[in-house]
Amino acid sequence: MTGRLSDASLDRIPPGVARPGYDRAAIRTGIVHLGPGAFHRAHQAAYADALLETDPRWGICAVSLRSPDAADALNPQNGLYTLARLDAQTDFQIIGSIREVLVAPREPEAVLDRLAAPDTRLVTLTVTEKGYCLDADDRLDETHPDIVHDIENPRRPKSAIGHLVEGLRRRREAGLQPFTVLCCDNLSDNGIKLAAATAALARRTDPALADHIESGVAFPRSMVDSITPATDDALRARVREALGLEDAWPIQREAFTSWVIEDVPGADLPDFASVGATLTRDVAGHAAAKLRLLNGPHSALAYLGLAAGHETVAEAMADPMLAGFVEDLMTAEIRPSVMAPDGLDLDAYIAAVIKRFRNPAIAHQLAQIAWDGSQKLPIRLLDTARDNLKADRPVEGIAAAVAAWMRFIRRRSRDGIAITDPHAERLAAVGRACEDRANADVARFVTEAGVVPAALASDARFIAALERGYATVQAVEDGRADVDSLRAGAA
Ligand code: CS2
């Protein structure tokens, strides 16, 4: 091994590996990003890297709100990392858009200084659904421990939203224009929800600032898409081989990427459209299509695939019964609930998603997609069930997927395996109290897990479908039935 990836070793990288064509010393930090996980580095940071070839203003200061891991991995590499695109072809690219990674608990003032800096014009976020501290009605949860803290200590925020409020306050106090805020997480109407939550938090301590946020800060909505599995040792070894250098935290994703950003007046946005993003007024249509026709089936595959003993998305899709169930779910149950945005052919979209799921080069762990189900299921599957029931359309497949989530929680809590979810404690208690009897267990999840909304909890059709799905998934787990029986149920 001859050293580590850094500015100093860039010229030793083999010619087949793309690298920044711009002078990294000449770029400025125009973007602060909250939550520098794998998806940010696979997606927004790659768009910014392409933009820096023509516009030096859009370097990124990445801010971790909790863990020092990204900072400890990237700062010794001057922010550089390898992006591996794994598809029909594999290619590697060195991404140079991240200039520094700050760790908020370690250097709070440096983070707030960056948010208040004149060069900073855009704040992007990937803090996952749970990072917004929203309640079941998608409003700010003022009982969330971080929000309680930020109301009491607004100058020393802990939450992502608290950092937005304090950053905007400092800018206003200094007579600076506010930054634009761009949520890049899988939430429907993400910018609208984030704007409301940010103003709500500000109003608790500074009503004039809240008015300023409501009237003068742009929160465009956006839809983001690129399948990005967690980094694993196999990737580290491939990158070491390709670079001849050590990269402490390379990133892998599929070749496909999409970024649809709402075109709102007054938003101070980099020209991401010049590097492949789409600027449109109808971002909601694109977001609904993606959340319902990609993320919904993804979650269904995760819980049903795990029940059937599979480990990755591609492996689950290689199971003809599971693939058949997912295709039926997408075409028969979910597609009718989606209003196709301008120019989007939903049949072609579905076919493309299924091809992407089958990508043999991507080992996307079902257990990773299974994280945070309490946050994901309402947006990805339960909203669709609500719409289908109102329109007297079927919900059998959706119910089977939600039932598979219940069985996932039941199995993990029964076997003492940790559940990754902001409500893990409550869910584990429900799972432990289950008796492996469909009607009793479904009733317990519906009344105690805090995930199924009241309208669905009181709908006898949905409850009956959940009970059928729960019993069938249990039979699949025990080998007494195969996944096709779910499709039989869906028939
Ligand atoms: C996945 C998403 O982990 C998950 O929940 O469904 O991360 C999915 O890979 C991305 O939204 C694809 O754009």
Coordinates of C-alpha atoms and ligand atoms in Angstrom, one line a residue:
M1 CA 0.0 0.0 0.0
T2 CA 1.5 3.3 -1.0
G3 CA -0.2 5.9 1.2
R4 CA -3.6 7.5 1.5
L5 CA -5.9 9.4 -0.8
S6 CA -5.3 13.2 -0.4
D7 CA -4.6 16.4 -2.4
A8 CA -0.9 15.4 -2.2
S9 CA -1.4 11.9 -3.7
L10 CA -4.0 12.8 -6.4
D11 CA -1.4 12.9 -9.1
R12 CA -0.5 9.2 -8.3
I13 CA -3.9 7.9 -9.1
P14 CA -4.1 5.8 -12.3
P15 CA -5.3 7.6 -15.4
G16 CA -8.5 5.5 -15.6
V17 CA -9.9 7.0 -12.4
A18 CA -11.6 10.4 -12.9
R19 CA -10.6 13.2 -10.5
P20 CA -11.4 16.9 -10.0
G21 CA -10.5 18.9 -13.1
Y22 CA -10.8 22.2 -11.1
D23 CA -8.3 23.8 -8.7
R24 CA -9.5 22.7 -5.3
A25 CA -7.5 25.5 -3.6
A26 CA -9.5 28.1 -5.6
I27 CA -13.0 26.9 -4.6
R28 CA -15.1 28.6 -2.0
T29 CA -17.6 27.1 0.4
G30 CA -21.1 28.1 -0.8
I31 CA -22.9 25.0 0.6
V32 CA -23.3 23.8 4.1
H33 CA -24.6 20.2 4.3
L34 CA -26.2 18.7 7.4
G35 CA -25.8 14.9 7.6
P36 CA -22.8 13.7 5.4
G37 CA -23.9 10.1 5.2
A38 CA -23.4 7.8 2.2
F39 CA -26.3 9.2 0.2
H40 CA -25.2 12.8 0.4
R41 CA -21.8 11.8 -0.8
A42 CA -23.2 9.6 -3.6
H43 CA -25.7 12.2 -4.8
Q44 CA -25.6 15.9 -3.9
A45 CA -21.8 16.1 -3.4
A46 CA -21.3 14.4 -6.9
Y47 CA -23.6 17.1 -8.5
A48 CA -21.6 19.8 -6.7
D49 CA -18.4 18.3 -7.9
A50 CA -19.5 18.4 -11.5
L51 CA -20.7 22.1 -11.0
L52 CA -17.3 23.1 -9.6
E53 CA -15.8 22.4 -13.0
T54 CA -17.4 25.6 -14.1
D55 CA -18.3 27.5 -10.9
P56 CA -15.9 27.7 -8.0
R57 CA -18.5 29.0 -5.5
W58 CA -20.1 25.6 -4.6
G59 CA -17.7 23.8 -2.3
I60 CA -19.3 22.0 0.6
C61 CA -18.8 22.2 4.3
A62 CA -20.3 19.0 5.6
V63 CA -21.6 19.0 9.2
S64 CA -22.1 15.8 11.3
L65 CA -24.7 16.5 14.0
R66 CA -23.6 13.5 16.1
S67 CA -20.9 11.1 14.9
P68 CA -17.2 12.1 14.3
D69 CA -16.8 9.1 11.9
A70 CA -17.1 11.0 8.6
A71 CA -14.8 13.8 9.8
D72 CA -12.2 11.4 11.1
A73 CA -12.3 9.5 7.7
L74 CA -12.4 12.5 5.3
N75 CA -10.5 15.4 6.9
P76 CA -7.2 13.6 6.7
Q77 CA -8.0 13.1 3.0
N78 CA -8.7 16.8 2.5
G79 CA -12.4 15.8 2.0
L80 CA -11.6 13.6 -1.0
Y81 CA -13.2 10.2 -1.4
T82 CA -13.9 7.7 -4.2
L83 CA -17.3 7.3 -5.7
A84 CA -17.8 3.8 -7.3
R85 CA -20.6 3.5 -9.8
L86 CA -21.5 -0.2 -9.9
D87 CA -23.6 -1.2 -12.9
A88 CA -23.3 -2.8 -16.3
Q89 CA -19.9 -1.1 -16.1
T90 CA -18.0 -0.1 -13.0
D91 CA -16.1 3.1 -12.8
F92 CA -14.4 5.1 -10.0
Q93 CA -14.3 8.8 -9.6
I94 CA -12.6 11.0 -7.0
I95 CA -15.0 13.5 -5.6
G96 CA -13.5 16.8 -4.4
S97 CA -16.5 19.0 -3.5
I98 CA -16.3 18.4 0.3
R99 CA -13.8 20.9 1.7
E100 CA -14.2 20.1 5.3
V101 CA -16.3 18.0 7.7
L102 CA -17.2 19.6 11.0
V103 CA -18.6 17.7 14.0
A104 CA -21.2 19.9 15.7
P105 CA -20.8 18.5 19.3
R106 CA -17.0 19.0 19.0
E107 CA -16.9 22.4 17.3
P108 CA -20.3 24.1 17.6
E109 CA -19.1 27.6 17.0
A110 CA -17.3 26.7 13.8
V111 CA -20.5 25.2 12.5
L112 CA -22.6 28.2 13.3
D113 CA -19.9 30.5 11.9
R114 CA -20.1 28.6 8.6
L115 CA -23.9 28.9 8.5
A116 CA -23.6 32.6 9.1
A117 CA -20.7 33.1 6.6
P118 CA -21.3 35.5 3.7
D119 CA -20.2 32.9 1.1
T120 CA -22.8 30.3 2.4
R121 CA -25.8 30.5 0.2
L122 CA -27.4 27.1 0.4
V123 CA -27.9 24.6 3.2
T124 CA -28.8 21.0 2.2
L125 CA -29.9 18.2 4.5
T126 CA -29.8 14.4 4.5
V127 CA -30.6 13.6 8.1
T128 CA -33.1 10.8 7.3
E129 CA -36.8 11.0 8.0
K130 CA -36.3 10.9 11.8
G131 CA -33.8 13.8 11.7
Y132 CA -36.6 16.4 11.3
C133 CA -38.2 15.7 14.7
L134 CA -41.7 15.7 13.2
D135 CA -44.7 14.2 14.9
A136 CA -47.3 11.8 13.3
D137 CA -49.0 14.9 11.7
D138 CA -45.6 16.0 10.1
R139 CA -45.4 19.0 12.4
L140 CA -42.5 19.9 14.7
D141 CA -42.5 17.5 17.7
E142 CA -41.8 19.9 20.5
T143 CA -41.5 17.0 23.0
H144 CA -38.5 15.6 21.1
P145 CA -35.5 15.8 23.5
D146 CA -33.4 17.7 20.9
I147 CA -36.2 20.2 20.3
V148 CA -36.8 20.7 24.0
H149 CA -33.0 21.4 24.3
D150 CA -33.0 23.8 21.4
I151 CA -36.0 25.8 22.8
E152 CA -34.1 26.1 26.1
N153 CA -30.7 26.7 24.4
P154 CA -31.3 28.3 21.0
R155 CA -27.8 29.6 20.7
R156 CA -26.3 26.1 21.1
P157 CA -28.7 23.9 19.0
K158 CA -28.5 20.1 18.8
S159 CA -31.1 19.4 16.1
A160 CA -30.8 20.0 12.4
I161 CA -33.7 22.4 12.6
G162 CA -32.1 24.2 15.5
H163 CA -29.0 24.8 13.5
L164 CA -31.1 26.3 10.6
V165 CA -32.8 28.6 13.1
E166 CA -29.6 29.9 14.8
G167 CA -27.8 30.2 11.4
L168 CA -30.7 32.3 10.0
R169 CA -30.8 34.4 13.2
R170 CA -27.1 35.2 13.0
R171 CA -27.4 36.1 9.3
R172 CA -30.4 38.4 10.0
E173 CA -28.5 40.0 12.9
A174 CA -25.5 40.6 10.6
G175 CA -27.7 42.0 7.8
L176 CA -26.9 39.1 5.5
Q177 CA -29.3 37.5 3.0
P178 CA -30.7 34.2 4.4
F179 CA -29.4 31.0 2.8
T180 CA -31.8 28.8 0.8
V181 CA -32.7 25.5 2.5
L182 CA -33.0 22.3 0.4
C183 CA -34.2 19.1 2.1
C184 CA -32.8 16.1 0.3
D185 CA -34.6 13.4 2.3
N186 CA -37.4 11.0 1.3
L187 CA -40.3 12.9 2.7
S188 CA -43.4 14.0 0.7
D189 CA -43.5 17.8 0.4
N190 CA -40.2 17.9 2.2
G191 CA -39.5 21.6 1.8
I192 CA -42.9 22.6 3.0
K193 CA -42.7 20.4 6.1
L194 CA -39.2 21.7 6.9
A195 CA -40.1 25.3 6.4
A196 CA -43.1 24.9 8.8
A197 CA -41.0 23.1 11.4
T198 CA -38.2 25.7 11.2
A199 CA -40.6 28.6 11.7
A200 CA -42.3 26.8 14.5
L201 CA -39.1 26.3 16.4
A202 CA -38.0 29.9 15.8
R203 CA -41.4 31.2 17.0
R204 CA -40.8 29.6 20.4
T205 CA -37.8 32.0 21.0
D206 CA -37.9 34.8 18.5
P207 CA -41.2 35.6 16.8
A208 CA -39.7 38.2 14.6
L209 CA -37.2 35.7 13.3
A210 CA -40.1 33.3 12.7
D211 CA -41.9 35.9 10.6
H212 CA -38.6 36.5 8.7
I213 CA -38.3 32.8 8.0
E214 CA -41.9 32.5 6.8
S215 CA -41.7 35.5 4.5
G216 CA -38.1 35.5 3.4
V217 CA -36.5 32.1 3.4
A218 CA -36.8 29.7 0.4
F219 CA -37.3 26.0 1.2
P220 CA -37.7 24.4 -2.3
R221 CA -39.0 20.9 -2.3
S222 CA -36.9 18.2 -4.0
M223 CA -36.9 14.6 -5.0
V224 CA -33.6 12.7 -4.8
D225 CA -32.8 9.2 -6.2
S226 CA -29.8 6.9 -6.5
I227 CA -29.6 3.5 -4.8
T228 CA -26.6 3.8 -2.4
P229 CA -25.8 0.7 -0.3
A230 CA -23.7 1.2 2.8
T231 CA -19.9 1.0 2.3
D232 CA -18.4 -2.5 3.0
D233 CA -15.0 -4.1 3.0
A234 CA -15.5 -5.5 -0.5
L235 CA -15.7 -1.9 -1.8
R236 CA -12.7 -0.8 0.2
A237 CA -10.7 -3.6 -1.3
R238 CA -11.8 -2.8 -4.8
V239 CA -11.0 0.9 -4.4
R240 CA -7.6 0.1 -2.9
E241 CA -6.9 -2.0 -5.9
A242 CA -8.2 0.7 -8.4
L243 CA -6.4 3.6 -6.8
G244 CA -3.3 2.0 -5.3
L245 CA -4.1 4.2 -2.3
E246 CA -6.1 3.8 0.9
D247 CA -9.5 5.6 1.0
A248 CA -10.9 5.4 4.5
W249 CA -14.5 5.8 3.3
P250 CA -15.3 5.2 -0.3
I251 CA -18.9 5.3 -1.5
Q252 CA -20.8 3.0 -3.8
R253 CA -24.0 3.5 -5.8
E254 CA -25.8 2.5 -9.0
A255 CA -25.1 4.5 -12.2
F256 CA -28.6 6.0 -12.1
T257 CA -29.1 9.3 -10.4
S258 CA -31.9 11.8 -10.4
W259 CA -32.4 15.1 -8.6
V260 CA -35.7 17.1 -9.2
I261 CA -35.7 20.5 -7.5
E262 CA -38.6 22.8 -7.2
D263 CA -38.3 26.0 -9.2
V264 CA -39.3 28.6 -6.6
P265 CA -38.9 32.4 -7.0
G266 CA -36.2 33.8 -4.7
A267 CA -34.4 30.5 -4.2
D268 CA -30.7 31.2 -4.4
L269 CA -29.7 27.9 -6.0
P270 CA -26.5 26.7 -7.7
D271 CA -27.1 25.9 -11.4
F272 CA -27.6 22.2 -10.7
A273 CA -29.7 21.9 -13.9
S274 CA -26.4 22.5 -15.8
V275 CA -25.1 19.2 -14.4
G276 CA -28.2 17.0 -14.9
A277 CA -30.7 18.0 -12.2
T278 CA -34.2 18.9 -13.2
L279 CA -35.8 22.2 -12.1
T280 CA -39.6 22.1 -12.2
R281 CA -42.7 23.5 -10.6
D282 CA -44.2 19.9 -10.4
V283 CA -41.7 18.4 -8.0
A284 CA -44.6 16.9 -5.9
G285 CA -45.6 14.6 -8.8
H286 CA -42.0 13.3 -9.2
A287 CA -41.6 12.8 -5.4
A288 CA -44.9 10.9 -5.1
A289 CA -43.9 8.6 -8.0
K290 CA -40.6 7.9 -6.4
L291 CA -41.7 7.5 -2.8
R292 CA -44.6 5.2 -3.8
L293 CA -43.2 3.3 -6.8
L294 CA -39.6 2.9 -5.6
N295 CA -39.4 3.3 -1.9
G296 CA -42.7 1.6 -1.1
P297 CA -41.7 -1.6 -3.0
H298 CA -38.2 -1.3 -1.5
S299 CA -39.6 -1.5 2.0
A300 CA -42.0 -4.4 0.9
L301 CA -39.0 -6.3 -0.5
A302 CA -37.0 -5.6 2.7
Y303 CA -39.5 -7.1 5.1
L304 CA -40.9 -9.9 2.9
G305 CA -37.4 -10.7 1.6
L306 CA -36.0 -11.1 5.1
A307 CA -39.0 -13.3 6.1
A308 CA -38.2 -15.5 3.1
G309 CA -34.5 -15.7 4.1
H310 CA -33.0 -13.4 1.5
E311 CA -30.2 -10.8 2.3
T312 CA -30.1 -8.4 -0.6
V313 CA -32.5 -6.7 -3.0
A314 CA -31.0 -8.4 -6.1
E315 CA -31.3 -11.8 -4.3
A316 CA -34.9 -11.2 -3.3
M317 CA -35.7 -10.1 -6.9
A318 CA -34.1 -13.3 -8.2
D319 CA -36.9 -15.1 -6.3
P320 CA -39.6 -15.3 -8.9
M321 CA -42.4 -15.4 -6.4
L322 CA -41.2 -12.3 -4.6
A323 CA -40.4 -10.5 -7.8
G324 CA -43.9 -11.4 -9.0
F325 CA -45.4 -10.1 -5.8
V326 CA -43.5 -6.8 -6.0
E327 CA -44.4 -6.3 -9.7
D328 CA -48.1 -6.9 -8.9
L329 CA -47.9 -4.5 -5.9
M330 CA -46.4 -1.8 -8.2
T331 CA -48.7 -2.2 -11.1
A332 CA -52.0 -3.2 -9.6
E333 CA -52.0 -1.4 -6.2
I334 CA -49.6 1.5 -6.2
R335 CA -49.6 2.8 -9.8
P336 CA -53.3 3.7 -9.7
S337 CA -52.6 6.0 -6.8
V338 CA -49.9 8.0 -8.6
M339 CA -50.7 11.0 -10.8
A340 CA -47.9 10.9 -13.4
P341 CA -46.0 14.2 -13.4
D342 CA -45.5 16.0 -16.7
G343 CA -43.8 13.6 -19.2
L344 CA -43.3 10.7 -16.9
D345 CA -44.4 7.4 -18.4
L346 CA -45.3 5.4 -15.3
D347 CA -45.1 2.0 -17.0
A348 CA -41.6 2.7 -18.2
Y349 CA -40.7 4.1 -14.7
I350 CA -41.9 0.9 -13.1
A351 CA -39.9 -1.2 -15.6
A352 CA -36.8 0.9 -14.9
V353 CA -37.2 0.5 -11.1
I354 CA -37.5 -3.2 -11.4
K355 CA -34.3 -3.3 -13.5
R356 CA -32.5 -1.2 -11.0
F357 CA -33.6 -3.5 -8.2
R358 CA -32.2 -6.5 -10.1
N359 CA -28.8 -4.8 -10.6
P360 CA -26.4 -7.7 -9.8
A361 CA -23.5 -5.3 -9.1
I362 CA -25.3 -3.8 -6.1
A363 CA -25.4 -5.7 -2.9
H364 CA -28.1 -3.6 -1.2
Q365 CA -28.7 -5.2 2.2
L366 CA -32.4 -5.7 3.0
A367 CA -31.6 -5.2 6.7
Q368 CA -30.4 -1.6 5.8
I369 CA -33.6 -0.8 4.0
A370 CA -35.5 -2.2 7.0
W371 CA -34.2 0.5 9.3
D372 CA -36.6 3.2 10.6
G373 CA -39.8 1.5 9.5
S374 CA -41.9 3.7 11.8
Q375 CA -40.8 6.7 9.8
K376 CA -40.8 5.1 6.3
L377 CA -44.0 3.1 6.2
P378 CA -46.5 6.0 6.6
I379 CA -44.9 7.9 3.6
R380 CA -44.1 4.9 1.4
L381 CA -47.1 2.5 1.9
L382 CA -49.7 3.7 4.4
D383 CA -50.6 6.9 2.5
T384 CA -51.2 4.7 -0.6
A385 CA -53.4 2.4 1.4
R386 CA -55.4 5.3 2.6
D387 CA -55.9 6.6 -0.9
N388 CA -56.8 3.1 -2.3
L389 CA -59.4 2.5 0.4
K390 CA -61.0 5.9 -0.3
A391 CA -61.2 5.0 -4.0
D392 CA -62.3 1.4 -3.2
R393 CA -59.1 0.0 -4.7
P394 CA -57.2 -3.1 -3.4
V395 CA -54.8 -3.0 -0.5
E396 CA -53.9 -6.7 -0.1
G397 CA -50.3 -6.3 -1.2
I398 CA -49.7 -3.2 0.8
A399 CA -51.2 -4.8 3.8
A400 CA -49.0 -7.9 3.4
A401 CA -45.9 -5.6 3.3
V402 CA -47.0 -3.8 6.4
A403 CA -47.7 -7.1 8.1
A404 CA -44.2 -8.3 7.1
W405 CA -42.9 -5.3 9.0
M406 CA -44.9 -6.3 12.0
R407 CA -43.4 -9.9 11.7
F408 CA -39.9 -8.4 11.4
I409 CA -40.4 -6.4 14.6
R410 CA -41.9 -9.5 16.3
R411 CA -39.0 -11.8 15.2
R412 CA -36.3 -9.3 16.2
S413 CA -37.7 -8.5 19.6
R414 CA -38.5 -12.2 20.3
D415 CA -34.9 -13.1 19.4
G416 CA -33.3 -10.1 21.2
I417 CA -31.9 -8.6 18.0
A418 CA -31.6 -4.8 18.0
I419 CA -34.1 -2.8 16.0
T420 CA -32.9 0.3 14.2
D421 CA -35.7 2.8 14.6
P422 CA -36.3 6.0 16.6
H423 CA -39.1 4.2 18.3
A424 CA -37.2 0.9 18.8
E425 CA -38.0 0.6 22.5
R426 CA -41.7 0.9 22.0
L427 CA -41.7 -1.4 19.0
A428 CA -39.6 -4.0 20.8
A429 CA -42.1 -4.0 23.7
V430 CA -45.0 -4.6 21.2
G431 CA -43.0 -7.3 19.5
R432 CA -42.2 -9.1 22.8
A433 CA -45.9 -9.0 23.9
C434 CA -47.0 -10.6 20.6
E435 CA -48.4 -14.2 20.7
D436 CA -47.9 -15.2 17.1
R437 CA -51.7 -15.0 16.6
A438 CA -52.6 -12.8 13.7
N439 CA -55.7 -11.0 15.0
A440 CA -54.2 -10.4 18.4
D441 CA -50.8 -9.3 17.2
V442 CA -52.2 -7.0 14.5
A443 CA -54.5 -5.4 17.0
R444 CA -51.5 -4.8 19.3
F445 CA -49.4 -3.3 16.6
V446 CA -52.2 -1.1 15.4
T447 CA -53.1 0.2 18.8
E448 CA -49.6 0.4 20.5
A449 CA -46.9 0.9 17.8
G450 CA -48.0 4.4 16.9
V451 CA -47.4 3.8 13.2
V452 CA -50.8 3.0 11.6
P453 CA -52.9 6.2 11.5
A454 CA -56.3 6.3 13.0
A455 CA -58.2 6.3 9.7
L456 CA -56.6 3.0 8.7
A457 CA -56.7 1.5 12.2
S458 CA -60.5 1.9 12.1
D459 CA -60.9 0.5 8.6
A460 CA -62.1 -3.1 8.9
R461 CA -61.0 -3.9 5.3
F462 CA -57.4 -2.9 6.0
I463 CA -57.3 -4.7 9.4
A464 CA -58.6 -7.9 7.8
A465 CA -56.0 -7.6 5.0
L466 CA -53.3 -7.0 7.7
E467 CA -54.4 -10.2 9.5
R468 CA -54.4 -12.3 6.3
G469 CA -50.9 -10.9 5.5
Y470 CA -49.6 -11.5 9.0
A471 CA -50.7 -15.1 9.0
T472 CA -49.2 -15.7 5.6
V473 CA -45.9 -14.1 6.3
Q474 CA -45.7 -16.2 9.5
A475 CA -46.3 -19.3 7.3
V476 CA -43.6 -18.1 4.9
E477 CA -41.1 -17.7 7.9
D478 CA -41.9 -21.3 9.0
G479 CA -41.6 -22.7 5.5
R480 CA -45.3 -23.7 5.6
A481 CA -46.1 -21.5 2.7
D482 CA -44.3 -19.6 -0.1
V483 CA -44.5 -16.0 -1.0
D484 CA -46.9 -16.9 -3.8
S485 CA -49.5 -17.4 -1.2
L486 CA -49.3 -13.6 -0.6
R487 CA -50.1 -13.1 -4.3
A488 CA -52.9 -15.6 -4.0
G489 CA -54.2 -13.4 -1.2
A490 CA -53.7 -10.4 -3.4
A491 CA -55.7 -12.0 -6.2
Ligands
CS2_1 C1 -34.0 2.8 0.5 C2 -33.6 4.2 0.0 O1 -32.8 2.5 2.5 C3 -33.9 2.8 2.1 O2 -35.0 3.0 2.7 O3 -35.4 2.6 0.1 O4 -32.4 4.6 0.6 C4 -33.5 4.1 -1.5 O5 -32.3 3.3 -1.8 C5 -33.2 5.5 -2.1 O6 -34.3 6.3 -1.8 C6 -33.2 5.4 -3.6 O7 -33.1 6.7 -4.2

